[in-house]
mmCIF file of N, CA and C in Angstrom:
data_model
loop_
_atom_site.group_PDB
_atom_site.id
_atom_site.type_symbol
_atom_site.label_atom_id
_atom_site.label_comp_id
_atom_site.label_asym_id
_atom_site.label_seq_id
_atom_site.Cartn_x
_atom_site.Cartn_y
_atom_site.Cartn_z
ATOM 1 N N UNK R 1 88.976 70.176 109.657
ATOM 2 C CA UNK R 1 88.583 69.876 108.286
ATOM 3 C C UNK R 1 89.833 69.657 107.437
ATOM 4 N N UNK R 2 89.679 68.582 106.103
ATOM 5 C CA UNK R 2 90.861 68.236 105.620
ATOM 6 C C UNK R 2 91.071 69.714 105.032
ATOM 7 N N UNK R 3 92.631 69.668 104.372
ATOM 8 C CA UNK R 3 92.662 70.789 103.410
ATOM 9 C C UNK R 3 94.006 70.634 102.647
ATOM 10 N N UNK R 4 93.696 70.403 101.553
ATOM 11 C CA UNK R 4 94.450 69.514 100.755
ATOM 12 C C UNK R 4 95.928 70.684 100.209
ATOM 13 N N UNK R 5 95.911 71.832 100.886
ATOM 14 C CA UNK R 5 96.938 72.420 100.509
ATOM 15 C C UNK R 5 97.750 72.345 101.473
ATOM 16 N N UNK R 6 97.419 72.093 102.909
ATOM 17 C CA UNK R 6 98.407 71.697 103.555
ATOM 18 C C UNK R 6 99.350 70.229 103.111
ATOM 19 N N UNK R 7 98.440 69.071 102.510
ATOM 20 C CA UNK R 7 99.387 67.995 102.579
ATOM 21 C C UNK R 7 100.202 68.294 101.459
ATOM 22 N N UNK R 8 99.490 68.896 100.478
ATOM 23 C CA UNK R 8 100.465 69.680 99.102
ATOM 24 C C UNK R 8 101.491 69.981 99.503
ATOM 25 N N UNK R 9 101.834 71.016 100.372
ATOM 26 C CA UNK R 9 102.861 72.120 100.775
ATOM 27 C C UNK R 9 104.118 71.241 101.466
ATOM 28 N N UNK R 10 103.317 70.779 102.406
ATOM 29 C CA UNK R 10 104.217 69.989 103.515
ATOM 30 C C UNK R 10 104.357 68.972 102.244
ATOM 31 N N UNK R 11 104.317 68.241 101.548
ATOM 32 C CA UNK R 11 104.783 66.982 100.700
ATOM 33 C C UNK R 11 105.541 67.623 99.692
ATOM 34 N N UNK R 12 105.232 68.804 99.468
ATOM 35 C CA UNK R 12 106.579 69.331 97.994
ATOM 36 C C UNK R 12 107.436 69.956 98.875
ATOM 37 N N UNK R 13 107.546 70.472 100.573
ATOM 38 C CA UNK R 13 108.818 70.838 100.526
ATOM 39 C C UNK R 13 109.831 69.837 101.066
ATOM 40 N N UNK R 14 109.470 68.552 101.661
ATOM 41 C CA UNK R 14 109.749 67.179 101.811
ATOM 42 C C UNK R 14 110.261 66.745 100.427
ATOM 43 N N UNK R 15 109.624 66.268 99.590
ATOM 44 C CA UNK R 15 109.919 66.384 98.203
ATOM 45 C C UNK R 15 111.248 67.033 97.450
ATOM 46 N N UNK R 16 111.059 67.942 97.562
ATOM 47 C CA UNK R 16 112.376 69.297 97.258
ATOM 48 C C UNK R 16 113.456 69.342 97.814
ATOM 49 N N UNK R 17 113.421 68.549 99.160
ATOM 50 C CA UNK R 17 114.370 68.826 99.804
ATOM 51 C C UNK R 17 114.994 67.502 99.423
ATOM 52 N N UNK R 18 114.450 66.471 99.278
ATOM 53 C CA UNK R 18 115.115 64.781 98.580
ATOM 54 C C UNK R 18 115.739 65.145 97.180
ATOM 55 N N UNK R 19 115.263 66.239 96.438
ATOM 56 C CA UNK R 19 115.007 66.275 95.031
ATOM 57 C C UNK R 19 116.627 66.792 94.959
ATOM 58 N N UNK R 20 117.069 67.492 95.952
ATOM 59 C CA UNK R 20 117.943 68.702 95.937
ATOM 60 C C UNK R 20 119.264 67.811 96.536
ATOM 61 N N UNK R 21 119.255 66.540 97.261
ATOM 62 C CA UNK R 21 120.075 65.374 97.583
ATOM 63 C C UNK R 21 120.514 64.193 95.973
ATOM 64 N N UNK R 22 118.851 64.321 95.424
ATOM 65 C CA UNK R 22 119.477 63.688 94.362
ATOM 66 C C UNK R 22 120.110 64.362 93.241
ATOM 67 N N UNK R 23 120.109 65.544 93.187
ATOM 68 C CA UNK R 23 120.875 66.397 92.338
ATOM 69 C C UNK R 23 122.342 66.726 92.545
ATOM 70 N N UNK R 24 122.015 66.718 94.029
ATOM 71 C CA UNK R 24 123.863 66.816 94.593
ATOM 72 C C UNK R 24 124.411 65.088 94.135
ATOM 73 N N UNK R 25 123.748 64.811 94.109
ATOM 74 C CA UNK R 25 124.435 63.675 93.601
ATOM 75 C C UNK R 25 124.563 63.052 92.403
ATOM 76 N N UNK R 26 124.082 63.488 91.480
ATOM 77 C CA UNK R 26 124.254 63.575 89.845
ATOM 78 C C UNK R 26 125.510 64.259 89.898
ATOM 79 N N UNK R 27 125.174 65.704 90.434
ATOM 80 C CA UNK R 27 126.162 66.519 90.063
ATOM 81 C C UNK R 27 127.728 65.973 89.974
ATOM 82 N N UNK R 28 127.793 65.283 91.229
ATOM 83 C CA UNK R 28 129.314 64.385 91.642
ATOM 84 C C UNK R 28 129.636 63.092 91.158
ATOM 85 N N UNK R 29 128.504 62.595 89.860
ATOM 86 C CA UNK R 29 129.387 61.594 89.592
ATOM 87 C C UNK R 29 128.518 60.214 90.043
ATOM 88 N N UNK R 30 127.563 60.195 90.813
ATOM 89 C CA UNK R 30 127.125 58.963 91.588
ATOM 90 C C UNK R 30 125.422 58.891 91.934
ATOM 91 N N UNK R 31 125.139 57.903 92.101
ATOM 92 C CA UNK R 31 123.416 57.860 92.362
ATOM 93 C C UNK R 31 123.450 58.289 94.004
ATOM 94 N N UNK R 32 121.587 58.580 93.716
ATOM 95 C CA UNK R 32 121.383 58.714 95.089
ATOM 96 C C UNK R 32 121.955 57.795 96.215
ATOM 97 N N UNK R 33 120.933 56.191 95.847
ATOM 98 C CA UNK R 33 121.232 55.458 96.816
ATOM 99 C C UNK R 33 122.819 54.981 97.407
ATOM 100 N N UNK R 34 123.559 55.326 96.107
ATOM 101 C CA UNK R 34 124.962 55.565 96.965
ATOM 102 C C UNK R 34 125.520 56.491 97.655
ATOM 103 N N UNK R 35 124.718 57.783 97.083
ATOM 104 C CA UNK R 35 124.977 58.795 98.426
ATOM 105 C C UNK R 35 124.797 58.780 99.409
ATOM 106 N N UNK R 36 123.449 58.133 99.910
ATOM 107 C CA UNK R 36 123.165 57.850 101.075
ATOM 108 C C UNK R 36 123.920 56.464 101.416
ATOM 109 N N UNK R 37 124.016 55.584 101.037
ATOM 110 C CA UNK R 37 125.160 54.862 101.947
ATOM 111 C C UNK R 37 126.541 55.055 101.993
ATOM 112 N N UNK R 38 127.013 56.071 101.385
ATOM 113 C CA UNK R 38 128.269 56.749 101.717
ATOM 114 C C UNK R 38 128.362 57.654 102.745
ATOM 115 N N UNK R 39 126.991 58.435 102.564
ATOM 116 C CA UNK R 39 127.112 59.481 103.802
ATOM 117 C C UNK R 39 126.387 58.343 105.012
ATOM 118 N N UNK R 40 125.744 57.709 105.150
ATOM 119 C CA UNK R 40 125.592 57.061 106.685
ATOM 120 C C UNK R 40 126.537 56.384 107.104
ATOM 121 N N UNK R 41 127.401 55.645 106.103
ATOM 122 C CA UNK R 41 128.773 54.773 106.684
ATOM 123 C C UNK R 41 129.988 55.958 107.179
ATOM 124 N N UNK R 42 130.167 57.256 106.504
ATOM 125 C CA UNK R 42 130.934 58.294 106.714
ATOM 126 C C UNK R 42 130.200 58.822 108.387
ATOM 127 N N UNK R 43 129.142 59.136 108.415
ATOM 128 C CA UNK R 43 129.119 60.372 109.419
ATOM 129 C C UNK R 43 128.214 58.788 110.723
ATOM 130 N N UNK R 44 127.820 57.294 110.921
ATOM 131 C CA UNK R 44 127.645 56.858 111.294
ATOM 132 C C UNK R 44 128.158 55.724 111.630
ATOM 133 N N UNK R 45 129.407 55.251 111.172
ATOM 134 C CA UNK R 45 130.359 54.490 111.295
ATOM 135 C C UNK R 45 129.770 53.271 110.597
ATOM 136 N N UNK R 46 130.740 52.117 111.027
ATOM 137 C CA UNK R 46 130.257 50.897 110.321
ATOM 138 C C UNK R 46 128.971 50.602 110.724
ATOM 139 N N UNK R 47 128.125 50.058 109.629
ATOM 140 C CA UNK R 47 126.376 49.685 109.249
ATOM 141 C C UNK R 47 125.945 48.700 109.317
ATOM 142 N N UNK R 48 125.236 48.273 109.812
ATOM 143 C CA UNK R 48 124.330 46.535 108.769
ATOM 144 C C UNK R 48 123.832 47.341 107.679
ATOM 145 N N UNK R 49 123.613 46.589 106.455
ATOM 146 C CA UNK R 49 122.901 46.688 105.569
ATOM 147 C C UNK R 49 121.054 47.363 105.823
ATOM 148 N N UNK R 50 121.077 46.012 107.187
ATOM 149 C CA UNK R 50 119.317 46.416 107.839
ATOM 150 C C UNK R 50 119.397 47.929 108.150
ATOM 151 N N UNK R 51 120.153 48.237 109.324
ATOM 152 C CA UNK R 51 120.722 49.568 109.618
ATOM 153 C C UNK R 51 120.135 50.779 108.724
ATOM 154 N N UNK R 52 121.165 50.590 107.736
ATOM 155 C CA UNK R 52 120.959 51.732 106.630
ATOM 156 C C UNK R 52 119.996 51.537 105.834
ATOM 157 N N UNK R 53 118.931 50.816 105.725
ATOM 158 C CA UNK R 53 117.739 50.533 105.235
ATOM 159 C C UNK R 53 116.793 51.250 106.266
ATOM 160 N N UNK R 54 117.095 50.966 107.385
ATOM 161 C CA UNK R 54 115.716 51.455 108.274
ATOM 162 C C UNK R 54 116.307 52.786 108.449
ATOM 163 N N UNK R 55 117.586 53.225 108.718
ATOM 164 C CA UNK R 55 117.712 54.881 109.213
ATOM 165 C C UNK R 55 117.142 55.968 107.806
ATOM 166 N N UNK R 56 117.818 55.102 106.713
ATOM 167 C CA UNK R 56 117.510 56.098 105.669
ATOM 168 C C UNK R 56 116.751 56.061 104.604
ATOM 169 N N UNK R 57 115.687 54.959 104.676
ATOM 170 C CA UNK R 57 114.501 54.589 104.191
ATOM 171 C C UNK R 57 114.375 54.042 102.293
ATOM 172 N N UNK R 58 115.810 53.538 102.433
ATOM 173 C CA UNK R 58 115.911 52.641 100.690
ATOM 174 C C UNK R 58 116.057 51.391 101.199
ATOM 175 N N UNK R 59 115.172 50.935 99.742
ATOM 176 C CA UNK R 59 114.656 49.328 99.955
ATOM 177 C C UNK R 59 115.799 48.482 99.969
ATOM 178 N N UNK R 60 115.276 47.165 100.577
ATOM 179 C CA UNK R 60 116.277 46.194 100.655
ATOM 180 C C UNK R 60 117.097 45.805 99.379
ATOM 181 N N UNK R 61 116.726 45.765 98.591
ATOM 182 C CA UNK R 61 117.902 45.468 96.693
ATOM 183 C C UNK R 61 117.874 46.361 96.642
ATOM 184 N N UNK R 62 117.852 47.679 96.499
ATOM 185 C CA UNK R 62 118.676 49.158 96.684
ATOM 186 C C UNK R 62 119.745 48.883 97.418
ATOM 187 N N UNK R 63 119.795 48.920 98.131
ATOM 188 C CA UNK R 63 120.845 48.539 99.539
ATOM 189 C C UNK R 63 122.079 47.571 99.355
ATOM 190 N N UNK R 64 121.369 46.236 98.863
ATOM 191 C CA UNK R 64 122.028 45.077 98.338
ATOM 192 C C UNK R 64 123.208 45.520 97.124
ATOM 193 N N UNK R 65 122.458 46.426 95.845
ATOM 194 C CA UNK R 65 123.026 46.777 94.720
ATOM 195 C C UNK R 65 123.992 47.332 94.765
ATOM 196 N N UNK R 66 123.729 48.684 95.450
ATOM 197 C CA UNK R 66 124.930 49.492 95.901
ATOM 198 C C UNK R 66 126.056 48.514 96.407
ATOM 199 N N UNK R 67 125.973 47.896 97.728
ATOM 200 C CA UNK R 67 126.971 47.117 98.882
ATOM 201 C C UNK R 67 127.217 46.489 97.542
ATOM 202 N N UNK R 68 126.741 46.001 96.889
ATOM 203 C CA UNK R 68 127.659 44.759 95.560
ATOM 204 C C UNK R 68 128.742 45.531 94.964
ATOM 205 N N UNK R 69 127.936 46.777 94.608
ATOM 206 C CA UNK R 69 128.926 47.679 93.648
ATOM 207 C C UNK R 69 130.182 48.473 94.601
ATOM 208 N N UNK R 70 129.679 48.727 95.675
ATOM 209 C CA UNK R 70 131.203 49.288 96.186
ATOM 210 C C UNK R 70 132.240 48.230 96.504
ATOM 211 N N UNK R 71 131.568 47.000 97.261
ATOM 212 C CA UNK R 71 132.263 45.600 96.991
ATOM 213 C C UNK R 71 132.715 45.430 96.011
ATOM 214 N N UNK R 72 132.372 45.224 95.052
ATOM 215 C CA UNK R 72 133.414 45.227 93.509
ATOM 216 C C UNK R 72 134.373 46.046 93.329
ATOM 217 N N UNK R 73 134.277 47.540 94.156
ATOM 218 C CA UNK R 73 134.779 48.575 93.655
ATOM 219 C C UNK R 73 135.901 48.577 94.384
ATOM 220 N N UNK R 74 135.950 47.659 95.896
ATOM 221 C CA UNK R 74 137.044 47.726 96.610
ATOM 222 C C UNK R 74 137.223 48.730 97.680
ATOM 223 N N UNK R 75 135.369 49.236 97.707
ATOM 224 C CA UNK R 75 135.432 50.399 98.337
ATOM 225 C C UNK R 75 135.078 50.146 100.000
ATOM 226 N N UNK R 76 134.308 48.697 100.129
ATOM 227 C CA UNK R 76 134.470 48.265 101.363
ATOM 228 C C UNK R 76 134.266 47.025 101.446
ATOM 229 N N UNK R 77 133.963 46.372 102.682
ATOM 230 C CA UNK R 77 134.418 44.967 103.175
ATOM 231 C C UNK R 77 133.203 44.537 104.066
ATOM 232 N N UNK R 78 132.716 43.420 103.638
ATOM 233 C CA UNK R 78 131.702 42.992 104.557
ATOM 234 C C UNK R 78 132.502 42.233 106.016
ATOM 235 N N UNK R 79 131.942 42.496 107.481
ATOM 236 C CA UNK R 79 132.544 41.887 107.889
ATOM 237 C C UNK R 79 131.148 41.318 109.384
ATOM 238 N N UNK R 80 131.561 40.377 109.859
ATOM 239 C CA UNK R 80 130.727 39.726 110.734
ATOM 240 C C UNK R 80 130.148 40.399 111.693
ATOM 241 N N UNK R 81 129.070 40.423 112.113
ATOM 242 C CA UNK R 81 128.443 41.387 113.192
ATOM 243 C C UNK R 81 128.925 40.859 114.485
ATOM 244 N N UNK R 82 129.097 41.619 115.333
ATOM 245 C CA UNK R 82 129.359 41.005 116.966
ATOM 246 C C UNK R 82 127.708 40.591 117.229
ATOM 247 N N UNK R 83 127.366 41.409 117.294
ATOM 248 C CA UNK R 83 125.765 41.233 118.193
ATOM 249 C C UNK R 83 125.120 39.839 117.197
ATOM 250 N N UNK R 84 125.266 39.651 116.289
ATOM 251 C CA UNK R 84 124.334 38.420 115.710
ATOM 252 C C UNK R 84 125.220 38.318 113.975
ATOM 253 N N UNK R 85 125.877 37.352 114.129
ATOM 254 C CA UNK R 85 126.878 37.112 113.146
ATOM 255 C C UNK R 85 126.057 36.695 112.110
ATOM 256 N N UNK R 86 124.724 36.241 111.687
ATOM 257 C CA UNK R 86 124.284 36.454 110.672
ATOM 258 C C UNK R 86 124.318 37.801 109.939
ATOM 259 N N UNK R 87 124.081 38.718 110.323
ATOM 260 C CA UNK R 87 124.383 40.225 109.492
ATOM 261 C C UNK R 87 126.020 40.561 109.685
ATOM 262 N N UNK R 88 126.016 41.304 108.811
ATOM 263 C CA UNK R 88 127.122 41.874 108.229
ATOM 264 C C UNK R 88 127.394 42.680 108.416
ATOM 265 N N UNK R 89 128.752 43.668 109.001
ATOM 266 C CA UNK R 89 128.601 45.129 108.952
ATOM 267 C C UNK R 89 129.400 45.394 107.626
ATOM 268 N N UNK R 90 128.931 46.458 107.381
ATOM 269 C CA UNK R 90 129.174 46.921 106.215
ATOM 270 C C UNK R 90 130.849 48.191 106.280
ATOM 271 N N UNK R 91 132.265 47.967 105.688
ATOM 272 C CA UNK R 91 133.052 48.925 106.870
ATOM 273 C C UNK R 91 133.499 49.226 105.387
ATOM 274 N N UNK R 92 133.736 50.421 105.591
ATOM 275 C CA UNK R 92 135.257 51.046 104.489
ATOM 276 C C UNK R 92 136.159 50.532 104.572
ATOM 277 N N UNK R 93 136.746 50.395 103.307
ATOM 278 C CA UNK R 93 138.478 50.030 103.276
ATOM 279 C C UNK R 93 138.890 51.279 103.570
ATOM 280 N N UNK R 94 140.201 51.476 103.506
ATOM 281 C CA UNK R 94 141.017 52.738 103.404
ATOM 282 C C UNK R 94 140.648 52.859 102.054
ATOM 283 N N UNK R 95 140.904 52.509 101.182
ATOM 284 C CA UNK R 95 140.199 53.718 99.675
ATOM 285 C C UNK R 95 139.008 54.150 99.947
ATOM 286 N N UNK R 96 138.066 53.158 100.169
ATOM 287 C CA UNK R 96 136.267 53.610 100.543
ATOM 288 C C UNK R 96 136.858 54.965 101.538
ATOM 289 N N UNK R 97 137.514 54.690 102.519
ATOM 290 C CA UNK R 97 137.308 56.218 103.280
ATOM 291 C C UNK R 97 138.067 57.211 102.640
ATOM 292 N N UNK R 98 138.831 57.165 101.763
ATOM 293 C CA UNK R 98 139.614 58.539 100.472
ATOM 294 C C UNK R 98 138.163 58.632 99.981
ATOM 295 N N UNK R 99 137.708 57.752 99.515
ATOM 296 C CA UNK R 99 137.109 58.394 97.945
ATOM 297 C C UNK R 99 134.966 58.802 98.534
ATOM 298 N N UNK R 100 135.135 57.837 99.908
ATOM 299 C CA UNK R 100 133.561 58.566 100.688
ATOM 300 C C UNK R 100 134.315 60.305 100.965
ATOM 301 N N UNK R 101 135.280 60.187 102.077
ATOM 302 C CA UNK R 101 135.388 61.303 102.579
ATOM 303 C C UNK R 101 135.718 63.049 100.820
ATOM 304 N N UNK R 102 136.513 62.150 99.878
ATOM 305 C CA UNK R 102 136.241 63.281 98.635
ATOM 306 C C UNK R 102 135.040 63.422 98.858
ATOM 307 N N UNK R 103 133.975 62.700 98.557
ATOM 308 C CA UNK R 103 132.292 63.544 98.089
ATOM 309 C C UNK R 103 131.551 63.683 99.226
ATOM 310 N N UNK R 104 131.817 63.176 100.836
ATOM 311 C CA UNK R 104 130.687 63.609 101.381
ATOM 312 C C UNK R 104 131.237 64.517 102.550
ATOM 313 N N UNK R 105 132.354 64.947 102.345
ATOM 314 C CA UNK R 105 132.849 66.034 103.306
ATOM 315 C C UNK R 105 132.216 67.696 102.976
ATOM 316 N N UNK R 106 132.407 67.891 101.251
ATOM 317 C CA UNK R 106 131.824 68.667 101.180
ATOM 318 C C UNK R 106 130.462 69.139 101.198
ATOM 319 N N UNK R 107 129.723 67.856 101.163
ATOM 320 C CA UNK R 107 128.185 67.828 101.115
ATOM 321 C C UNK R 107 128.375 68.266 102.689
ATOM 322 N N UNK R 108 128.810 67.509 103.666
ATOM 323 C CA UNK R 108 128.669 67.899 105.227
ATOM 324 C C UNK R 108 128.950 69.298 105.839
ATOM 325 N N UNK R 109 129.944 69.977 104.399
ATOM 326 C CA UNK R 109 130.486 71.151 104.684
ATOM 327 C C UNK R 109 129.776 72.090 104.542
ATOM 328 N N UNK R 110 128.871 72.054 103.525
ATOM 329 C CA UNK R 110 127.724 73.000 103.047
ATOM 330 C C UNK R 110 126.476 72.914 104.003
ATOM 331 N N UNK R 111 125.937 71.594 104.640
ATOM 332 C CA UNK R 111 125.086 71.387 105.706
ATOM 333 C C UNK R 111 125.322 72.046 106.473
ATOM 334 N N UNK R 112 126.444 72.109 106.864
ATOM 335 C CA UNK R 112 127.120 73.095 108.905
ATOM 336 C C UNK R 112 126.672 74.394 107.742
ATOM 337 N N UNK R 113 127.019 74.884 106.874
ATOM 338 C CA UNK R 113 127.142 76.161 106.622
ATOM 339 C C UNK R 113 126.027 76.908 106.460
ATOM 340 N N UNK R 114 124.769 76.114 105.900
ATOM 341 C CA UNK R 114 123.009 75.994 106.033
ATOM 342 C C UNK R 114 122.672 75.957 107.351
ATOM 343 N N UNK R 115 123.089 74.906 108.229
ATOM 344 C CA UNK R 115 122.625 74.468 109.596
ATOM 345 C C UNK R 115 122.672 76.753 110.276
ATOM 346 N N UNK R 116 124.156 76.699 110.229
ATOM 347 C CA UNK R 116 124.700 77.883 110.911
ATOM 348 C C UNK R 116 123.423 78.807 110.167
ATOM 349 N N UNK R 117 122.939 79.047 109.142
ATOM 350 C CA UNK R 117 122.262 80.146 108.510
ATOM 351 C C UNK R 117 121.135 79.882 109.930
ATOM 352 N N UNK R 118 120.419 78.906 109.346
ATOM 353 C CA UNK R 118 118.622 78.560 109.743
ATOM 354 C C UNK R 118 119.171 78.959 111.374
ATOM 355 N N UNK R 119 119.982 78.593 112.108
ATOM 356 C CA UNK R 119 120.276 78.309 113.626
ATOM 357 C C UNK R 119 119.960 76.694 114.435
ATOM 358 N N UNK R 120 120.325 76.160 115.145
ATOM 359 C CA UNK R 120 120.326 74.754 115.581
ATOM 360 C C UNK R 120 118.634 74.797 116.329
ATOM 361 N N UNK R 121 118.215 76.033 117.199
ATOM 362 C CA UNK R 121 117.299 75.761 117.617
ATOM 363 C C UNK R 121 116.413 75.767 116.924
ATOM 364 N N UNK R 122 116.290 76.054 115.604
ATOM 365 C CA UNK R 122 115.029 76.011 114.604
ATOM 366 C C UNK R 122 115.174 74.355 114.078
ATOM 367 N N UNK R 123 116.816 74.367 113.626
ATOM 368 C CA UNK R 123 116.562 72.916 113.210
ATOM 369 C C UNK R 123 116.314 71.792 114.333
ATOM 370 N N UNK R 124 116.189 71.868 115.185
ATOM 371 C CA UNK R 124 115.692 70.854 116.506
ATOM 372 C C UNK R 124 114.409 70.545 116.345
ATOM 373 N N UNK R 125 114.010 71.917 116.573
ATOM 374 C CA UNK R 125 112.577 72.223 116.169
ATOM 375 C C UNK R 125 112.031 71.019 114.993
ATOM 376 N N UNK R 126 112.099 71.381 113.422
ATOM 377 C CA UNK R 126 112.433 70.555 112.389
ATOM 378 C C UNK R 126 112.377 69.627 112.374
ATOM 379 N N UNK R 127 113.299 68.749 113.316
ATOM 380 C CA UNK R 127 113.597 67.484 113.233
ATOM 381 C C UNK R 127 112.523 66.661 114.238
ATOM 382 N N UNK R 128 112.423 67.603 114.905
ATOM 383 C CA UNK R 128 111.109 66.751 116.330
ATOM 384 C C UNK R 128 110.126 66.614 115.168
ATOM 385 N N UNK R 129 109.703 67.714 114.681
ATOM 386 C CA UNK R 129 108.257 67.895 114.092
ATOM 387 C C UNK R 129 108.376 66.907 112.591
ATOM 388 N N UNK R 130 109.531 66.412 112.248
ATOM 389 C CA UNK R 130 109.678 65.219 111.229
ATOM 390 C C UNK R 130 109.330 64.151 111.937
ATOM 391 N N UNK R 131 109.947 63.842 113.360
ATOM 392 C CA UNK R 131 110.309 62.691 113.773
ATOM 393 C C UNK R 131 109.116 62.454 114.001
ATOM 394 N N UNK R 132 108.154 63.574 114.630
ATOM 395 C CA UNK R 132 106.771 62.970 115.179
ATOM 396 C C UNK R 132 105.393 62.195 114.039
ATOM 397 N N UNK R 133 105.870 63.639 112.860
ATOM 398 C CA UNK R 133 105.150 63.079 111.835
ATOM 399 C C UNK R 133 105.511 61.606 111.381
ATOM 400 N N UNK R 134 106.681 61.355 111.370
ATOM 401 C CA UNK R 134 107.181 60.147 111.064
ATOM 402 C C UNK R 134 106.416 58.675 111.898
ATOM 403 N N UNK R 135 106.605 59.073 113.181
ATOM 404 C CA UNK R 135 106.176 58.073 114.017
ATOM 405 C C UNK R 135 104.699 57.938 113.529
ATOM 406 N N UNK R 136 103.493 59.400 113.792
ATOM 407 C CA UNK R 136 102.431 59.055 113.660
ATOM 408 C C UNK R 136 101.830 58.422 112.172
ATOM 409 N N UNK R 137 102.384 58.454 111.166
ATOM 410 C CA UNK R 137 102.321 58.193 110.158
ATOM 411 C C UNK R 137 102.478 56.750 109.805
ATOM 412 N N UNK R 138 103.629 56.248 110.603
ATOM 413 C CA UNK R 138 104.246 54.751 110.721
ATOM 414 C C UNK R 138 102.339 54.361 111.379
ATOM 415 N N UNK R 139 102.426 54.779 112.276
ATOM 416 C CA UNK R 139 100.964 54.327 112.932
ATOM 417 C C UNK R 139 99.917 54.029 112.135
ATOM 418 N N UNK R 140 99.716 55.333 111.311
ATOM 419 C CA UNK R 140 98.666 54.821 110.922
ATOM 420 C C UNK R 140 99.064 53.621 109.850
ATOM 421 N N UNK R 141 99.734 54.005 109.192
ATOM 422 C CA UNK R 141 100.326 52.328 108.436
ATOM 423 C C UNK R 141 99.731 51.179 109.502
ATOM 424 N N UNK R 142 100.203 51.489 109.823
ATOM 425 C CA UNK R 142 100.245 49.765 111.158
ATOM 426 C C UNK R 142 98.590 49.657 111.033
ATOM 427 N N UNK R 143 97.522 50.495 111.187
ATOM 428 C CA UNK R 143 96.343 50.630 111.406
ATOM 429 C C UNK R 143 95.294 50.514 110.201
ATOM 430 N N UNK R 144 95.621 50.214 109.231
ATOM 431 C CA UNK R 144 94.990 50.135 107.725
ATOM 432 C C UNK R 144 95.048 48.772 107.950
#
């Protein structure tokens, strides 16, 4: 039977936990969606644009806006994909990696230091039980 406090619960602590990413990132100076493409180009190396759209789930002109603005900023360099030279990878300059590694080392530093609290086998745990919801969810999308 449905029960509407489960999707409550499970959706505000999902919720809370995004809420608490975009606050770390006020706090420092910068928007979300540049946090997240600072921290996936930092801890995932060079990106496509597509890439960091599908791993970390901001829309395509989200994506675009940011890459313009650190491009302006000198903070990185579009450069040709090997696998299909229509896309772009997206790479740090040497400043982009000074001024990513200032703000997202410590964000990474405080994660290990959380990770270490909870323990790795709980967060495994965590992450399956995201990933699955994730998948089945994609499904039913597909199925509407």
């Amino acid at each position: 039977m449905y029960d509407p406090s489960v999707n409550r619960d499970f959706y505000a602590v999902w919720a809370k936990g995004a809420a608490l990413y975009v606050q770390w990132a006020s706090k420092h100076g910068i928007g979300y969606p540049e946090l997240i493409v600072l921290y996936s180009l930092t801890t995932m190396g060079n990106l496509t644009q597509k890439e960091i759209r599908e791993d970390f789930g901001l829309l395509k002109q989200t994506v675009n806006t940011v890459i313009a603005s650190l491009k302006k900023r000198e903070l990185i360099v579009l450069e040709p994909c090997k696998e299909d030279k229509r896309e772009k990878l997206v790479v740090l300059t040497q400043r982009g990696h000074r001024y990513a590694r200032e703000l997202i080392e410590p964000l990474l530093e405080a994660e290990d230091r959380i990770y270490k609290k909870i323990g790795y086998d709980r967060l495994d745990v965590a992450q399956e039980t995201m990933e699955l919801f994730n998948l089945l969810f994609a499904r039913e999308l597909e199925g509407e």
